[in-house]
mmCIF file of C-alpha atoms in Angstrom:
data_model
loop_
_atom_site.group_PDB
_atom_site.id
_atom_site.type_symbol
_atom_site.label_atom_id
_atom_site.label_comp_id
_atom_site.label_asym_id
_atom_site.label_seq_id
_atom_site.Cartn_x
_atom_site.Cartn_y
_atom_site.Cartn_z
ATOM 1 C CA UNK A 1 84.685 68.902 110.275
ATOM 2 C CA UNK A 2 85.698 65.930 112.504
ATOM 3 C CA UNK A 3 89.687 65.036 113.461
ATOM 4 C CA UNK A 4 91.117 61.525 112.425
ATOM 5 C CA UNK A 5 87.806 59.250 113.296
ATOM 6 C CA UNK A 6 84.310 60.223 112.799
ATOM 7 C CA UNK A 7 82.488 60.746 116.169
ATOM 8 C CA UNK A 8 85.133 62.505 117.797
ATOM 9 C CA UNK A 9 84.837 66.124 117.946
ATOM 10 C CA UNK A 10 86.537 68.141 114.997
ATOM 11 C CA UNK A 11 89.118 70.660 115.116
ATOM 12 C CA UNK A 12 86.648 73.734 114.412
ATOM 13 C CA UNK A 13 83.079 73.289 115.348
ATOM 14 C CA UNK A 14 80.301 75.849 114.378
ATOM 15 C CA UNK A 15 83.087 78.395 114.351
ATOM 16 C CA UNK A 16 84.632 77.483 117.470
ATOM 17 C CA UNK A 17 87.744 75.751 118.324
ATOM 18 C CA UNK A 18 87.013 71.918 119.103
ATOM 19 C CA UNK A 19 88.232 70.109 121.673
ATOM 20 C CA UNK A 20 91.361 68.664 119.276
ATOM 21 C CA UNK A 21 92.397 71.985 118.008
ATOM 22 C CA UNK A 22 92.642 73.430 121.907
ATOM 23 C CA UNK A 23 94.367 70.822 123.089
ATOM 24 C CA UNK A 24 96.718 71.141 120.205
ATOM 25 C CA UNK A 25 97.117 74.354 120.423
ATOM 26 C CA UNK A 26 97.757 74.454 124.759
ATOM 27 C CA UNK A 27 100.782 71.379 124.294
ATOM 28 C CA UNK A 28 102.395 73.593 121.475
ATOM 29 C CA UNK A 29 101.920 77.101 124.054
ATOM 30 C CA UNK A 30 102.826 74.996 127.152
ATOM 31 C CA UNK A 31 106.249 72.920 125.713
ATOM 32 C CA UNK A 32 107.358 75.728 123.902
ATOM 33 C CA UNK A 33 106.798 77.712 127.629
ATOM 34 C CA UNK A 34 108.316 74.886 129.577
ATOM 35 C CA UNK A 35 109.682 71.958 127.797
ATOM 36 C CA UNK A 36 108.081 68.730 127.230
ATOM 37 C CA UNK A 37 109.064 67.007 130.229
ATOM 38 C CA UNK A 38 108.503 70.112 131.943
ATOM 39 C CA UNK A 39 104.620 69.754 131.930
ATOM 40 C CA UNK A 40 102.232 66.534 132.389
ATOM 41 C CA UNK A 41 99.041 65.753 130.508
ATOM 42 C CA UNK A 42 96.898 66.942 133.407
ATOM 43 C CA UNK A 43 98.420 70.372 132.877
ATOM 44 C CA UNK A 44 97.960 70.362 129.179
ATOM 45 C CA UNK A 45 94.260 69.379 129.733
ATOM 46 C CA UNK A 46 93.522 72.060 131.969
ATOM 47 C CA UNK A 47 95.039 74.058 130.063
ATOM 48 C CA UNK A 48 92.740 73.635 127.333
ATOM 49 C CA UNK A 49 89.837 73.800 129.547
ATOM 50 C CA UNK A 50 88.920 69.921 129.459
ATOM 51 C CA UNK A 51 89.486 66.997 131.698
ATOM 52 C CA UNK A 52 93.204 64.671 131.024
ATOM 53 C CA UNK A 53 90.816 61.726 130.113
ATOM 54 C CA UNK A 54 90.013 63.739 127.108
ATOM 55 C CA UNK A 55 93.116 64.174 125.978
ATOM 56 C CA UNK A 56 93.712 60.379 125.932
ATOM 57 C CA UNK A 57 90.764 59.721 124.359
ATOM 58 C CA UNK A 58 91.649 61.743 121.656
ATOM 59 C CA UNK A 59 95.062 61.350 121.449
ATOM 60 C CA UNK A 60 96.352 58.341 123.674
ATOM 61 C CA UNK A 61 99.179 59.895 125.013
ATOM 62 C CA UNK A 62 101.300 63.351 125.182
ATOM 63 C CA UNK A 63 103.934 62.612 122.469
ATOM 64 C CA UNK A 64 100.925 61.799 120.100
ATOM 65 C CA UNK A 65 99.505 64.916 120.974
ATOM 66 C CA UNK A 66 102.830 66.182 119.625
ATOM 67 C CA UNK A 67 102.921 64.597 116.522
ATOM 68 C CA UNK A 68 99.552 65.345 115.638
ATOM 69 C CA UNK A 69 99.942 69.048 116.839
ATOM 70 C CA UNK A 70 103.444 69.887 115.085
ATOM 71 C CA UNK A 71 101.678 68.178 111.399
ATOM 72 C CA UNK A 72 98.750 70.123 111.996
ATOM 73 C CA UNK A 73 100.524 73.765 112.406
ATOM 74 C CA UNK A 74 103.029 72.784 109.724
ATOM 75 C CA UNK A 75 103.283 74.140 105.684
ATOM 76 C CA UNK A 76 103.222 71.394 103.680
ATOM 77 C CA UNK A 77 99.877 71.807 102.921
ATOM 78 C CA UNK A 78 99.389 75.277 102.508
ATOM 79 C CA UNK A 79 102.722 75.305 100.309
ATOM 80 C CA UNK A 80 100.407 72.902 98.057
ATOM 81 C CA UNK A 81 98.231 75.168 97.691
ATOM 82 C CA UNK A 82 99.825 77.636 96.886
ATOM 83 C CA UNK A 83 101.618 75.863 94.067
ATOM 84 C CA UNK A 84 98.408 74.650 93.096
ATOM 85 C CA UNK A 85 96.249 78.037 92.708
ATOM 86 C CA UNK A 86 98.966 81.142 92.890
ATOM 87 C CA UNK A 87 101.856 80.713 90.550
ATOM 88 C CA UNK A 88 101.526 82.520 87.195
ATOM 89 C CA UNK A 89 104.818 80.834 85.606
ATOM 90 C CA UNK A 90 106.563 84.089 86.423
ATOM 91 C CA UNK A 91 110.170 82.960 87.311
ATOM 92 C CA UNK A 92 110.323 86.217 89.528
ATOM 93 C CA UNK A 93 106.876 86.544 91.127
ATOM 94 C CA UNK A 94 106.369 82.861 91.699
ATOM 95 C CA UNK A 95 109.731 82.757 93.789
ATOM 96 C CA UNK A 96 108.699 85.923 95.782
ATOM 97 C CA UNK A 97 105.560 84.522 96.033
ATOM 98 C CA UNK A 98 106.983 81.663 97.827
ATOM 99 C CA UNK A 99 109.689 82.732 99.527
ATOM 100 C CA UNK A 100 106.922 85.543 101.336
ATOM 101 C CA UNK A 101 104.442 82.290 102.141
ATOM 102 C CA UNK A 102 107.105 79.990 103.518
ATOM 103 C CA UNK A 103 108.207 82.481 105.879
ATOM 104 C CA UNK A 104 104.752 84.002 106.677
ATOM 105 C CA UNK A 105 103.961 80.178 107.781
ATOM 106 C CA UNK A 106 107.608 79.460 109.391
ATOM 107 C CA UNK A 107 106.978 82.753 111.389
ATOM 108 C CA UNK A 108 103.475 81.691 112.063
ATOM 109 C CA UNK A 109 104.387 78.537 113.858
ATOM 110 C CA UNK A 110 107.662 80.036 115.849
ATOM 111 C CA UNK A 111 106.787 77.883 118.598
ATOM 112 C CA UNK A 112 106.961 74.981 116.840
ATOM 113 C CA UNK A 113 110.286 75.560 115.238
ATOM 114 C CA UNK A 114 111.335 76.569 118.640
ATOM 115 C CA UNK A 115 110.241 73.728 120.033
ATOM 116 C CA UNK A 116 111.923 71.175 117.114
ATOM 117 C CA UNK A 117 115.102 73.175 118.316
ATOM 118 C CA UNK A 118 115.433 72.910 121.988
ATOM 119 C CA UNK A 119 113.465 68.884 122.315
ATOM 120 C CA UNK A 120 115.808 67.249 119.600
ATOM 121 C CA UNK A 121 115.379 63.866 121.530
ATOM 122 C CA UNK A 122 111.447 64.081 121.323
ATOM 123 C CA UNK A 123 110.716 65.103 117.765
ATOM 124 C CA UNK A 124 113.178 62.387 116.901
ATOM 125 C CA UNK A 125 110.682 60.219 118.271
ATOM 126 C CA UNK A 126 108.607 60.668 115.045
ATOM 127 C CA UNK A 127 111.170 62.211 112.957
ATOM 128 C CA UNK A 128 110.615 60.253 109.494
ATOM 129 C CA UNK A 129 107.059 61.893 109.793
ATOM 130 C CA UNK A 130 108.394 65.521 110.293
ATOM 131 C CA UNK A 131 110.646 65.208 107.078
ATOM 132 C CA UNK A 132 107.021 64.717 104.542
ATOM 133 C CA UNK A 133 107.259 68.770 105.014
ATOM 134 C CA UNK A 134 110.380 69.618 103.953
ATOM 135 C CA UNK A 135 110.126 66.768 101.412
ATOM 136 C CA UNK A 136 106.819 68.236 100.157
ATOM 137 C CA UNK A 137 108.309 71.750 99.220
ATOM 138 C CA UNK A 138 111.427 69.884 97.626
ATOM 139 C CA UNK A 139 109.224 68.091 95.220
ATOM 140 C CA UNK A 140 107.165 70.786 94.626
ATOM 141 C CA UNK A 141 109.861 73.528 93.775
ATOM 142 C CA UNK A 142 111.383 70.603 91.324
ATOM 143 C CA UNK A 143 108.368 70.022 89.503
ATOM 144 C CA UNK A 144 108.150 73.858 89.121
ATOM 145 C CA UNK A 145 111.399 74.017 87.571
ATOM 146 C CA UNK A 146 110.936 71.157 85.398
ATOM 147 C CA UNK A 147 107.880 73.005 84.109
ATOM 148 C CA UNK A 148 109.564 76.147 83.662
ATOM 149 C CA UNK A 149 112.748 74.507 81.849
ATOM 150 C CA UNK A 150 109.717 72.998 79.670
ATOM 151 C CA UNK A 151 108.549 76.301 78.853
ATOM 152 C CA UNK A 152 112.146 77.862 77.888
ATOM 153 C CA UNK A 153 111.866 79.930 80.710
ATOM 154 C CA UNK A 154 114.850 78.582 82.954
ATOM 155 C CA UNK A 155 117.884 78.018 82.102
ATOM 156 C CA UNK A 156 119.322 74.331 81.991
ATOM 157 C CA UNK A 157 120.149 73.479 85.410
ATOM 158 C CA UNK A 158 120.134 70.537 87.885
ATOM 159 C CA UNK A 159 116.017 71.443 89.389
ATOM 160 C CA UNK A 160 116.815 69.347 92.529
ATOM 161 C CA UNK A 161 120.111 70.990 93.676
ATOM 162 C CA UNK A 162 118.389 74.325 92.609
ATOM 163 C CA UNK A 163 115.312 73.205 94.893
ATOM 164 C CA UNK A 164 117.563 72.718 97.922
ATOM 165 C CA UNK A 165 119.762 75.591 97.630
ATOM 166 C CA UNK A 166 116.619 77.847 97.281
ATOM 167 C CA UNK A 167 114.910 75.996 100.563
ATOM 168 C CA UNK A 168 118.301 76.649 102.510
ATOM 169 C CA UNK A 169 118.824 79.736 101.644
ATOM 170 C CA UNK A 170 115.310 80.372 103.163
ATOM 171 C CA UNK A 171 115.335 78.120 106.155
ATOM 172 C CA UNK A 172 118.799 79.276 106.687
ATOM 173 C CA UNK A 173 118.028 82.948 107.120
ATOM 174 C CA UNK A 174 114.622 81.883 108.739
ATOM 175 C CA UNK A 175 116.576 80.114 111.862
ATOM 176 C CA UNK A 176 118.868 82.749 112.147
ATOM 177 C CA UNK A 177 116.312 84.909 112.918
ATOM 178 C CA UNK A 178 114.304 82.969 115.182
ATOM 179 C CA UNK A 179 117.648 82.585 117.239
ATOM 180 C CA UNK A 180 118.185 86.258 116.802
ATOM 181 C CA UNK A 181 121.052 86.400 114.943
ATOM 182 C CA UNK A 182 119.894 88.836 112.512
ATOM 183 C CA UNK A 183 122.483 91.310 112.307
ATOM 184 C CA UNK A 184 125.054 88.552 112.009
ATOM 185 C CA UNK A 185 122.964 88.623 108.948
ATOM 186 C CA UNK A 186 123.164 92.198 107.831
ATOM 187 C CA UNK A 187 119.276 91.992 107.490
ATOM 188 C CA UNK A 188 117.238 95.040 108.249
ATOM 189 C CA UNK A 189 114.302 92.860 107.575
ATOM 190 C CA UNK A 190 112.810 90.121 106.546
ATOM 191 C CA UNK A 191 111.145 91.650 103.640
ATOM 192 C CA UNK A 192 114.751 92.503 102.188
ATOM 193 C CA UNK A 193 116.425 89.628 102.411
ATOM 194 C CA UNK A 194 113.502 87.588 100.046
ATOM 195 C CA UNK A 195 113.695 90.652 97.632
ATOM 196 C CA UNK A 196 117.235 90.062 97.026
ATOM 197 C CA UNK A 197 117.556 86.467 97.684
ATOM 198 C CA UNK A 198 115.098 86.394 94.546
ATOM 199 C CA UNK A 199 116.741 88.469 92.647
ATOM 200 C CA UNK A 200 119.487 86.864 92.646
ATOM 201 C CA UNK A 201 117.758 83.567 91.580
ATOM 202 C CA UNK A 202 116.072 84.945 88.776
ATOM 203 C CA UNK A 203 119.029 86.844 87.504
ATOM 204 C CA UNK A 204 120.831 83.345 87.775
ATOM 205 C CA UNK A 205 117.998 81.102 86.148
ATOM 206 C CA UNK A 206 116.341 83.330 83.474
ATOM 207 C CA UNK A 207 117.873 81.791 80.065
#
């Protein structure tokens, strides 16, 4: 499996991390650690245990590093695939079923989010890019609903509104966490809060 051009080595090689996937992995450990103007390309490199011309051989500079990094640890597409291969047209299951993935990824890449949090300026840099995740669920959860409305098995509503209240309910309750304001909440966990939060969806959807 190579990354971006062929001849460069891949993110997973016979197993192994490649040289892409390291460095990707040390500039997400090392800005979330220190900031991003808190640690220099050399330090990155090392990090990963290759040399800085490496890293600008793969990447050109640290903010593409970034980029490429925060897309690759993201959830649009493992949401995809989800939609794609788990739903069973169960109003209920499906939105537990994706409720539980999109917070087992958003937990998953903590650093990132932290990260997007604290360097505002930065990830502005390539912001339009960072929306296609956010974007992706959206259009997902609407053609759901569309499907299911087609099927008699939601009541009419507005699917796009629906879409975004269900995605900020989630991310809502998601960033409150990773702040640690959970018992602002009233949450004794995670687990909990989708069971109810789903609930209360399907009781309000199912025709």
């Amino acid at each position: 499996m190579h990354f971006i051009t062929a001849g460069r080595r891949g993110l997973i090689v016979n197993g192994k991390l490649g040289t892409a996937e390291k460095l990707m992995r040390a500039i997400i450990d090392l800005v979330a650690e220190q900031g991003y103007n808190g640690v220099s390309t050399k330090e990155i490199a090392a990090y990963a245990g290759v040399n800085e011309v490496t890293l600008f051989r793969h990447f050109g500079s640290k903010l593409n590093l970034l980029e490429k990094a925060f897309h690759r640890n993201h959830y649009a597409e493992e949401m995809e695939k989800l939609f794609q291969q788990k739903l069973t047209y169960s109003l209920h299951d499906d939105l537990l079923a994706i409720s539980r993935r999109y917070h087992e990824l958003m937990n998953r890449n903590r650093k990132i989010m932290q990260i997007a949090f604290k360097e505002k300026p930065i990830i502005k840099q390539f912001e339009d890019s960072t929306h296609r995740h956010p974007q992706k669920l959206q259009e997902l959860l609407i053609e759901y609903f569309n499907e299911m409305k087609r099927r008699g098995k939601l009541s009419e509503c507005n699917s796009e509104l629906q879409a975004k209240a269900f995605m900020w309910m989630n991310h809502g309750a998601f960033m409150s966490l990773l702040q640690g304001e959970d018992s602002s909440l009233g949450l004794s966990s995670v687990d909990e809060f989708i069971d109810e939060s789903v609930n209360t969806f399907t009781r309000a959807l199912t025709p």
